[in-house]
Short mmCIF file of C-alpha atoms in Angstrom, two decimals:
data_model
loop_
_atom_site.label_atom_id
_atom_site.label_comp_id
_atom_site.label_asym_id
_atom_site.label_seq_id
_atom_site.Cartn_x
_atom_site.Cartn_y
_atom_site.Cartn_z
CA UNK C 1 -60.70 -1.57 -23.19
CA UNK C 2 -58.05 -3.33 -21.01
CA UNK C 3 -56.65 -6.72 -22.25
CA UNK C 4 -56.24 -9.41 -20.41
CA UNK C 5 -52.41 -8.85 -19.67
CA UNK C 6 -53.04 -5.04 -18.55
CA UNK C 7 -55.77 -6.48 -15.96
CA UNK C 8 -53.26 -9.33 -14.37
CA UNK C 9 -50.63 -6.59 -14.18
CA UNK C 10 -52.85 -4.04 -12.32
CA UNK C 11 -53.93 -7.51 -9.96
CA UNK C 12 -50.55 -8.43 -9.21
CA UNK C 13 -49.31 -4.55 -8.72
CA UNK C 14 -52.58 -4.03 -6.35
CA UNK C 15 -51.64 -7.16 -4.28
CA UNK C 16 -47.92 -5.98 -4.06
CA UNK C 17 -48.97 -2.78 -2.28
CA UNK C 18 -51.65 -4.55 0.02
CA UNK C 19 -48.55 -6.78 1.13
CA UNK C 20 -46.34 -3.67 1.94
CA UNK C 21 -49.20 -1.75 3.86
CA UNK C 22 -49.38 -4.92 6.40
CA UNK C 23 -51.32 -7.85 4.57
CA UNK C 24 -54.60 -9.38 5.54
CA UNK C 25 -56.17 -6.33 3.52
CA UNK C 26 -58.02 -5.49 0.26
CA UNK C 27 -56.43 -2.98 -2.26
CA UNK C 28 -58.62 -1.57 -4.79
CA UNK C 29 -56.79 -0.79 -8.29
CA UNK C 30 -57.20 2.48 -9.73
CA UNK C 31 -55.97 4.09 -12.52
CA UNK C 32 -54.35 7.41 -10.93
CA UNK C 33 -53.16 5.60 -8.07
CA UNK C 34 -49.97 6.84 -7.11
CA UNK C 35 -48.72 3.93 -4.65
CA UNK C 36 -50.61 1.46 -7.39
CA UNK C 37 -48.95 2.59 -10.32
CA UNK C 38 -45.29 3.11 -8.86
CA UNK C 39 -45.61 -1.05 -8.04
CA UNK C 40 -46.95 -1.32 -11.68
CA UNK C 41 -44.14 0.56 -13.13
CA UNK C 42 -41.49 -1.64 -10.86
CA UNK C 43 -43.27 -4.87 -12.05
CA UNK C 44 -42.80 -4.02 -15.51
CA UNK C 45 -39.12 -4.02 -14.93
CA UNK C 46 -38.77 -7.45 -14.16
CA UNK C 47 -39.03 -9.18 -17.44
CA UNK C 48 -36.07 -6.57 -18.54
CA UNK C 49 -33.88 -7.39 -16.38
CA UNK C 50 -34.21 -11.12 -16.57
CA UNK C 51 -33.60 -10.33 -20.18
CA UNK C 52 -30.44 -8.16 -19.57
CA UNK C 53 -29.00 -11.26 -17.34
CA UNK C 54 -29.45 -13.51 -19.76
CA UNK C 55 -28.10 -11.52 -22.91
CA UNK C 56 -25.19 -10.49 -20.91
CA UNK C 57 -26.93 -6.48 -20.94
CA UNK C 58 -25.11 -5.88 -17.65
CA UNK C 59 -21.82 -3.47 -17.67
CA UNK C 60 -19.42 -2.24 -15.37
CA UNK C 61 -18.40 1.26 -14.80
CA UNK C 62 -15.33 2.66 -12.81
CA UNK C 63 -15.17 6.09 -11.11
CA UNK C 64 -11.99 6.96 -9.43
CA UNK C 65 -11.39 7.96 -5.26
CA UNK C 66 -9.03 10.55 -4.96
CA UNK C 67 -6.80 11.15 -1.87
CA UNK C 68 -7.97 14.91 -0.76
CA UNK C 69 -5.12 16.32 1.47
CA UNK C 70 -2.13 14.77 -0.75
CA UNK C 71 -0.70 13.18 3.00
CA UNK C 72 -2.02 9.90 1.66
CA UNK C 73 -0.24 7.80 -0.79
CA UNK C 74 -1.94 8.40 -3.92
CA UNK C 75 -2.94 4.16 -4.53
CA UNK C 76 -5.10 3.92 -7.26
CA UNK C 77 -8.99 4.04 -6.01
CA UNK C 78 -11.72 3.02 -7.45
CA UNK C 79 -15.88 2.38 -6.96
CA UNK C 80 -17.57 -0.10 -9.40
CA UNK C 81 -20.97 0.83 -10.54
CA UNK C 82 -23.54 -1.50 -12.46
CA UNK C 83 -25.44 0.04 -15.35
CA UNK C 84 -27.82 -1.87 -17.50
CA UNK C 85 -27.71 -1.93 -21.35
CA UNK C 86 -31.58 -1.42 -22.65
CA UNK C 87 -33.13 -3.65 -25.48
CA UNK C 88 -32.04 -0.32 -27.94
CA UNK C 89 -28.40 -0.53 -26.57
CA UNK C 90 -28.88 2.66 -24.44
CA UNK C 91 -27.66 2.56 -20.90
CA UNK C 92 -29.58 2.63 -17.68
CA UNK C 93 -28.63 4.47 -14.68
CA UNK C 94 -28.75 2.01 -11.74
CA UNK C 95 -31.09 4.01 -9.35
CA UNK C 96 -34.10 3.27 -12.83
CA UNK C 97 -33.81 -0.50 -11.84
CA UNK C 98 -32.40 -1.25 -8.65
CA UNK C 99 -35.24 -0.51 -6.44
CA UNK C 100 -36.85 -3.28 -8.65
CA UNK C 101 -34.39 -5.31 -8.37
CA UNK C 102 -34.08 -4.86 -5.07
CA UNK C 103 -38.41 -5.43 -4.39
CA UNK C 104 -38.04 -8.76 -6.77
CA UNK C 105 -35.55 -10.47 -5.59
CA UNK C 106 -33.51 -10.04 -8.55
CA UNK C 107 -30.63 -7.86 -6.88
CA UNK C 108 -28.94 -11.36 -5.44
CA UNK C 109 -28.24 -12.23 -9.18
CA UNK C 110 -27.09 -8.67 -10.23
CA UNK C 111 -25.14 -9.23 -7.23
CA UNK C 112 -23.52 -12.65 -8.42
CA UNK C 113 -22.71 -10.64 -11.86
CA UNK C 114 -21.26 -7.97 -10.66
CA UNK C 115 -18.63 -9.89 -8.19
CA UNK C 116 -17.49 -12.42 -10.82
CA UNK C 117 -17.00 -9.99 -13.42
CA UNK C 118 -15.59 -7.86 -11.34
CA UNK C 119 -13.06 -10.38 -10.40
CA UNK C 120 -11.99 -11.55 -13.65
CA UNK C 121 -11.65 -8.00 -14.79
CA UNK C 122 -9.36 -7.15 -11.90
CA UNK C 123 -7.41 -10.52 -11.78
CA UNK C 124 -6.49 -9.30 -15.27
CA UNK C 125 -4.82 -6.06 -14.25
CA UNK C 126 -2.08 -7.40 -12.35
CA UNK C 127 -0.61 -7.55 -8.35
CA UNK C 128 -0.62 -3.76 -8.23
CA UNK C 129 -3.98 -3.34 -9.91
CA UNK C 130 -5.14 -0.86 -6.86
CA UNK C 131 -8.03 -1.03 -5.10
CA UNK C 132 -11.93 -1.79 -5.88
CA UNK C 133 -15.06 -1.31 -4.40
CA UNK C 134 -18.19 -3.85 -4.99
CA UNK C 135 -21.22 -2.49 -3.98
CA UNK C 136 -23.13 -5.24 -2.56
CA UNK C 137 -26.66 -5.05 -1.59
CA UNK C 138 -28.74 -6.12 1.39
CA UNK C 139 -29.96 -8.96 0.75
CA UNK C 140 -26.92 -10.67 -0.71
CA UNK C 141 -25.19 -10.01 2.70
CA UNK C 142 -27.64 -12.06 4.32
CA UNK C 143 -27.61 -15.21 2.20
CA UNK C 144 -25.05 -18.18 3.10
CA UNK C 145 -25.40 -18.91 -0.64
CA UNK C 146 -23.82 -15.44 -1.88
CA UNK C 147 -20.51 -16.02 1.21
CA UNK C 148 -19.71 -19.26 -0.37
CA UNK C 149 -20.44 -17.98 -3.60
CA UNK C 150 -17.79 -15.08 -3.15
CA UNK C 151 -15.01 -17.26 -1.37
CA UNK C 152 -15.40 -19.28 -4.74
CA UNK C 153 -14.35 -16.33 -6.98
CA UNK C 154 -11.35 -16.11 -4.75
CA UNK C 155 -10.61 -19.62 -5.44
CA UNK C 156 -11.08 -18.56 -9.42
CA UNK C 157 -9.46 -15.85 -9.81
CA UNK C 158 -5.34 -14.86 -8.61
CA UNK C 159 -5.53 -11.48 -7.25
CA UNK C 160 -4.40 -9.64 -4.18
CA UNK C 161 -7.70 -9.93 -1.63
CA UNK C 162 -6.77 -6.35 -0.40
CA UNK C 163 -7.60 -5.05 -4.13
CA UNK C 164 -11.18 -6.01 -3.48
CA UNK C 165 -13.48 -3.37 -1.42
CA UNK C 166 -16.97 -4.70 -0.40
CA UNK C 167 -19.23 -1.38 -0.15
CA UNK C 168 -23.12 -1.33 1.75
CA UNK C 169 -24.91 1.44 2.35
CA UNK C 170 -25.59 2.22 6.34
CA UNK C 171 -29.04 1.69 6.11
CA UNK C 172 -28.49 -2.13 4.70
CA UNK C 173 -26.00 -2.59 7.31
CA UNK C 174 -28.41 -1.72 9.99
CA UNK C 175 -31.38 -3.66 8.66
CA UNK C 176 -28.99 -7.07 8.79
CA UNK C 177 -27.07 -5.84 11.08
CA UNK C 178 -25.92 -9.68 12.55
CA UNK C 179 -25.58 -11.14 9.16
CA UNK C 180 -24.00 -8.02 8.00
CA UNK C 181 -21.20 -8.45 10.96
CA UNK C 182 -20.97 -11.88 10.00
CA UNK C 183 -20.13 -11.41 6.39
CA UNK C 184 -17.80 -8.47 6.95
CA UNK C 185 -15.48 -11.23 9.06
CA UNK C 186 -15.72 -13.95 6.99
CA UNK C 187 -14.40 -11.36 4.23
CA UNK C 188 -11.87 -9.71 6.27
CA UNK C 189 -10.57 -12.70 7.25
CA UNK C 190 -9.39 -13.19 3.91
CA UNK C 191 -8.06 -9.85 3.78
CA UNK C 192 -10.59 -7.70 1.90
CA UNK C 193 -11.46 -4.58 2.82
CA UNK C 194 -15.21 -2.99 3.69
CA UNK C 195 -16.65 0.57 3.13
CA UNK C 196 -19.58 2.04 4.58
CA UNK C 197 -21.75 3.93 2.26
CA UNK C 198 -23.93 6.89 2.78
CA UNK C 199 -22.93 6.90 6.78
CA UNK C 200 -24.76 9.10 8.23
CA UNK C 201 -28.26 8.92 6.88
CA UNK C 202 -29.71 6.84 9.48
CA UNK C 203 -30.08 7.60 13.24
CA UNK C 204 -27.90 5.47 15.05
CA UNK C 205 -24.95 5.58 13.15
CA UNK C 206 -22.16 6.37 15.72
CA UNK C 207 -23.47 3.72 17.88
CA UNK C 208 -23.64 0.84 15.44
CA UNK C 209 -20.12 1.75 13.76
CA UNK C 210 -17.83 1.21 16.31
CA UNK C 211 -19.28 -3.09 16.25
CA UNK C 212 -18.87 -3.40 12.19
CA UNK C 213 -14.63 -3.31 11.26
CA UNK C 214 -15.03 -1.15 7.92
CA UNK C 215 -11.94 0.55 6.85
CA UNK C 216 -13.55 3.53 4.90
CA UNK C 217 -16.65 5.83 5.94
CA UNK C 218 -18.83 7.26 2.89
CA UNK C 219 -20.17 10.64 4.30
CA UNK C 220 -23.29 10.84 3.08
CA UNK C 221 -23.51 12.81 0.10
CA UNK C 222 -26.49 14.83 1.04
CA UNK C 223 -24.33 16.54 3.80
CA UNK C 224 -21.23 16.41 1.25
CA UNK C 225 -22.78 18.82 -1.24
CA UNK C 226 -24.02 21.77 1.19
CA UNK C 227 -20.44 21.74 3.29
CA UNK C 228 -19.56 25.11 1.53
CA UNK C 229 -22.89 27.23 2.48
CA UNK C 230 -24.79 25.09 5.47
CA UNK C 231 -23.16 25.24 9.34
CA UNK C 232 -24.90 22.18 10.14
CA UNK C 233 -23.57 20.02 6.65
CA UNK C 234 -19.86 21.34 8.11
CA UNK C 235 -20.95 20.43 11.35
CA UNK C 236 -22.04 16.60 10.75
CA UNK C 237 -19.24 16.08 8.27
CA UNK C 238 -16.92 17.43 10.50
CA UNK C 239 -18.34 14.57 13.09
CA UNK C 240 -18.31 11.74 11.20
CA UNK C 241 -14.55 12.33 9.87
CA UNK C 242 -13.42 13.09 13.67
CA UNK C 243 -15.56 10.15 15.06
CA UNK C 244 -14.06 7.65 12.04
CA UNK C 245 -9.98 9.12 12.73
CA UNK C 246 -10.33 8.34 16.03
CA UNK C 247 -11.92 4.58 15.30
CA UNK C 248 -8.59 4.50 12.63
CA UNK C 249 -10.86 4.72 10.11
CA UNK C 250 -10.83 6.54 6.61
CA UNK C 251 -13.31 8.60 5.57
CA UNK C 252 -14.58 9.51 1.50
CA UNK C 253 -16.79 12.61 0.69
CA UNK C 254 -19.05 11.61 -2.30
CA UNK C 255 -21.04 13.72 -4.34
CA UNK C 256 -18.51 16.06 -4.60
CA UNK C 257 -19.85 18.69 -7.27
CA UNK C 258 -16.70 21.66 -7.70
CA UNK C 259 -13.77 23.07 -6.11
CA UNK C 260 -15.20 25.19 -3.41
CA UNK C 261 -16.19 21.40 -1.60
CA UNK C 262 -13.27 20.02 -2.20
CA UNK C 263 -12.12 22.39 0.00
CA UNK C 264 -14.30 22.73 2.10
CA UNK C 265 -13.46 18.68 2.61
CA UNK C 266 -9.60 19.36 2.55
CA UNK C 267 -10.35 21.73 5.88
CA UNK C 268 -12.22 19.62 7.74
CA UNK C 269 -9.27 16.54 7.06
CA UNK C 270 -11.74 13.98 5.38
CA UNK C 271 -9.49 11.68 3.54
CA UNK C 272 -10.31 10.67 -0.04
CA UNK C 273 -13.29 12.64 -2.13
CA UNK C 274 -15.45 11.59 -5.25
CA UNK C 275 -17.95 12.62 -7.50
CA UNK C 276 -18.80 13.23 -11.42
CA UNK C 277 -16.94 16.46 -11.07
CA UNK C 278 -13.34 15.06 -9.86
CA UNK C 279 -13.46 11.76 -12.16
CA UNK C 280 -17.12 10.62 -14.37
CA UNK C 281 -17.65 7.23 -14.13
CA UNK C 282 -16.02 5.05 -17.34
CA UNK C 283 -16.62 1.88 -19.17
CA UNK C 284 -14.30 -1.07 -16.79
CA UNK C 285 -12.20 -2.37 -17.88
CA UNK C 286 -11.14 -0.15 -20.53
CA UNK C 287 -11.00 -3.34 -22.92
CA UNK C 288 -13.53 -5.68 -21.35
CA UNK C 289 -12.62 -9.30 -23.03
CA UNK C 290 -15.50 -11.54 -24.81
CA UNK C 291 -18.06 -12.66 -22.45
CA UNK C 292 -19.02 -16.66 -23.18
CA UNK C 293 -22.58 -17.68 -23.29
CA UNK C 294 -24.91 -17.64 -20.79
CA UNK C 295 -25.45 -20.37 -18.53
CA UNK C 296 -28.52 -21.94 -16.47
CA UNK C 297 -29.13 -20.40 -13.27
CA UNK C 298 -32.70 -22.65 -12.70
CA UNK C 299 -36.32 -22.33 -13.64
CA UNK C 300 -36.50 -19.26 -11.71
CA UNK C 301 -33.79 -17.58 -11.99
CA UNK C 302 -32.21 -14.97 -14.83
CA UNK C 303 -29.41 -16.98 -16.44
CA UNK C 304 -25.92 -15.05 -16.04
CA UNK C 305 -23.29 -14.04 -18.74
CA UNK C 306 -20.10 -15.14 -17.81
CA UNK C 307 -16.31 -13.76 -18.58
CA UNK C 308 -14.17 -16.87 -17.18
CA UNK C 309 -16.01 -19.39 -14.88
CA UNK C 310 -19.53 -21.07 -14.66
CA UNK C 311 -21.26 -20.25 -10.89
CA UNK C 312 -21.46 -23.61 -8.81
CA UNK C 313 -24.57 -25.00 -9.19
CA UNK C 314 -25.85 -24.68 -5.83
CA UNK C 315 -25.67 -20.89 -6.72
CA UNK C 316 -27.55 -20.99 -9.85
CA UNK C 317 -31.33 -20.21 -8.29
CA UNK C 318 -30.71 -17.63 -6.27
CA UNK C 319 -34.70 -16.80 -4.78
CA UNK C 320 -33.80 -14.78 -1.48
#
């Protein structure tokens, strides 16, 4: 016997899926439904992580870039990742939330989190803290409200703007591609730097890179990890990093999983390399300070724990 909450949830999941298959359409709910229950499963996420935003269940993690060839100056280089802290205090790999995040419209206030805590935590560090990257999703990039929002924290917070690397996947690029240009100027113009992430993956990618000014290319790691046994992963790696040089731009190999890639990378000339193998992703900052309360981000909006500052208002109900 279903209750009344289990019936509502298969509604709204069955509406969800009519929407994404092109409206104006009627989509039956059944149990064993694969498309059905994969929007049921998302929907479930949502009161979680409204709950994790605000009790302040959001943490950062830090996984170190190295330099691959040893010509580059070894700077310090790192990549920020999100992970969510679960209502048992386990934690969440981002890729188990994100795509609901992402579907919901909650990403744009993960987004907000992850920038201001990020700042305060690298404002703490110092001039010659290093340098590092924010992942930012697509649908931040495209909303005035999250530019302003940013160029606020920069008003908040002392720190060297070339410490802070904004990082988007290819694919979100693409998909905004206008707004996308729009925000990488605004940001560069204050001196921050941009990465491209998973470049490569989508179709057009030569053609599109040369109009957005990113400093580093992410080969996509799917290419990354077969460079030591596949001709063609050699061959499109090799590509991209020639392609990027010659645009003076520096390239990363991800997903790097041993030594025989790392090599493999160091032949070709990519520039920096990464992956659980060369550095694991650890708790940032080492010695995160206090968090204070949670604030009010509006009547439809998760509420956000902050470390220093209070969002402006006009910020707060973030709905894109």
């Amino acid at each position: 016997m279903l209750s009344l909450t289990d019936i509502l949830s298969a509604a709204d999941a069955a509406c969800y899926t009519a929407k994404e298959k092109g409206r104006n359409r009627v989509q039956f709910y059944r149990p064993h439904d694969s498309e059905v229950s994969l929007r049921r499963g998302e929907l479930e996420w949502v009161p979680r992580l409204q709950g994790a935003l605000q009790e302040g269940r959001f943490v950062l993690y830090s996984q170190q870039i190295i330099s691959v060839g040893g010509q580059l100056p070894q700077m310090r280089h790192h990549e920020l990742l999100v992970r969510m802290v679960d209502e048992q205090g386990k934690v969440v790999p981002p890729m188990a939330f994100i795509p609901a995040a992402e579907r919901y419209s909650i990403m744009p206030m993960i987004d907000q989190w992850v920038v201001q805590n990020a700042f305060a935590a690298i404002s703490s560090l110092g001039p010659d803290c290093g340098t590092y990257a924010i992942n930012i999703s697509g649908t931040s990039i495209g909303d005035e409200r999250f530019l302003e929002f940013v160029r606020e924290q920069f008003r908040n917070y002392l720190m060297p703007p070339r410490s802070v690397c904004f990082e988007i996947t290819e694919t979100a690029a693409i998909a905004n591609f206008d707004k996308a240009a729009r925000f990488f100027g605004e940001m560069k113009s204050l001196g921050c730097l941009f990465s491209l992430d998973d470049f490569g993956a989508g179709m057009s990618s030569f053609g599109y890179l040369k109009h957005l000014p990113v400093d580093f290319i992410k080969i996509d790691g799917s290419f990354v990890k077969d460079v030591a046994h596949d001709p063609v992963a050699v061959a499109m790696v090799r590509a991209i990093n020639d392609v990027g040089h010659v645009m003076g731009k520096k390239t990363i190999g991800e997903f790097v999983d041993g030594e025989v890639v790392l090599g493999a990378l160091r032949e070709i000339g990519v520039d920096f390399a990464q992956g659980n193998w060369i550095s694991p992703p650890t708790p940032f900052p080492a010695n995160p300070p206090a968090a204070k309360p949670p604030v009010r981000t509006g009547t439809e909006s998760a509420s956000l724990p902050m470390v220093r500052t209070v969002l402006p208002e006009i910020f707060l109900n973030s709905t894109t």
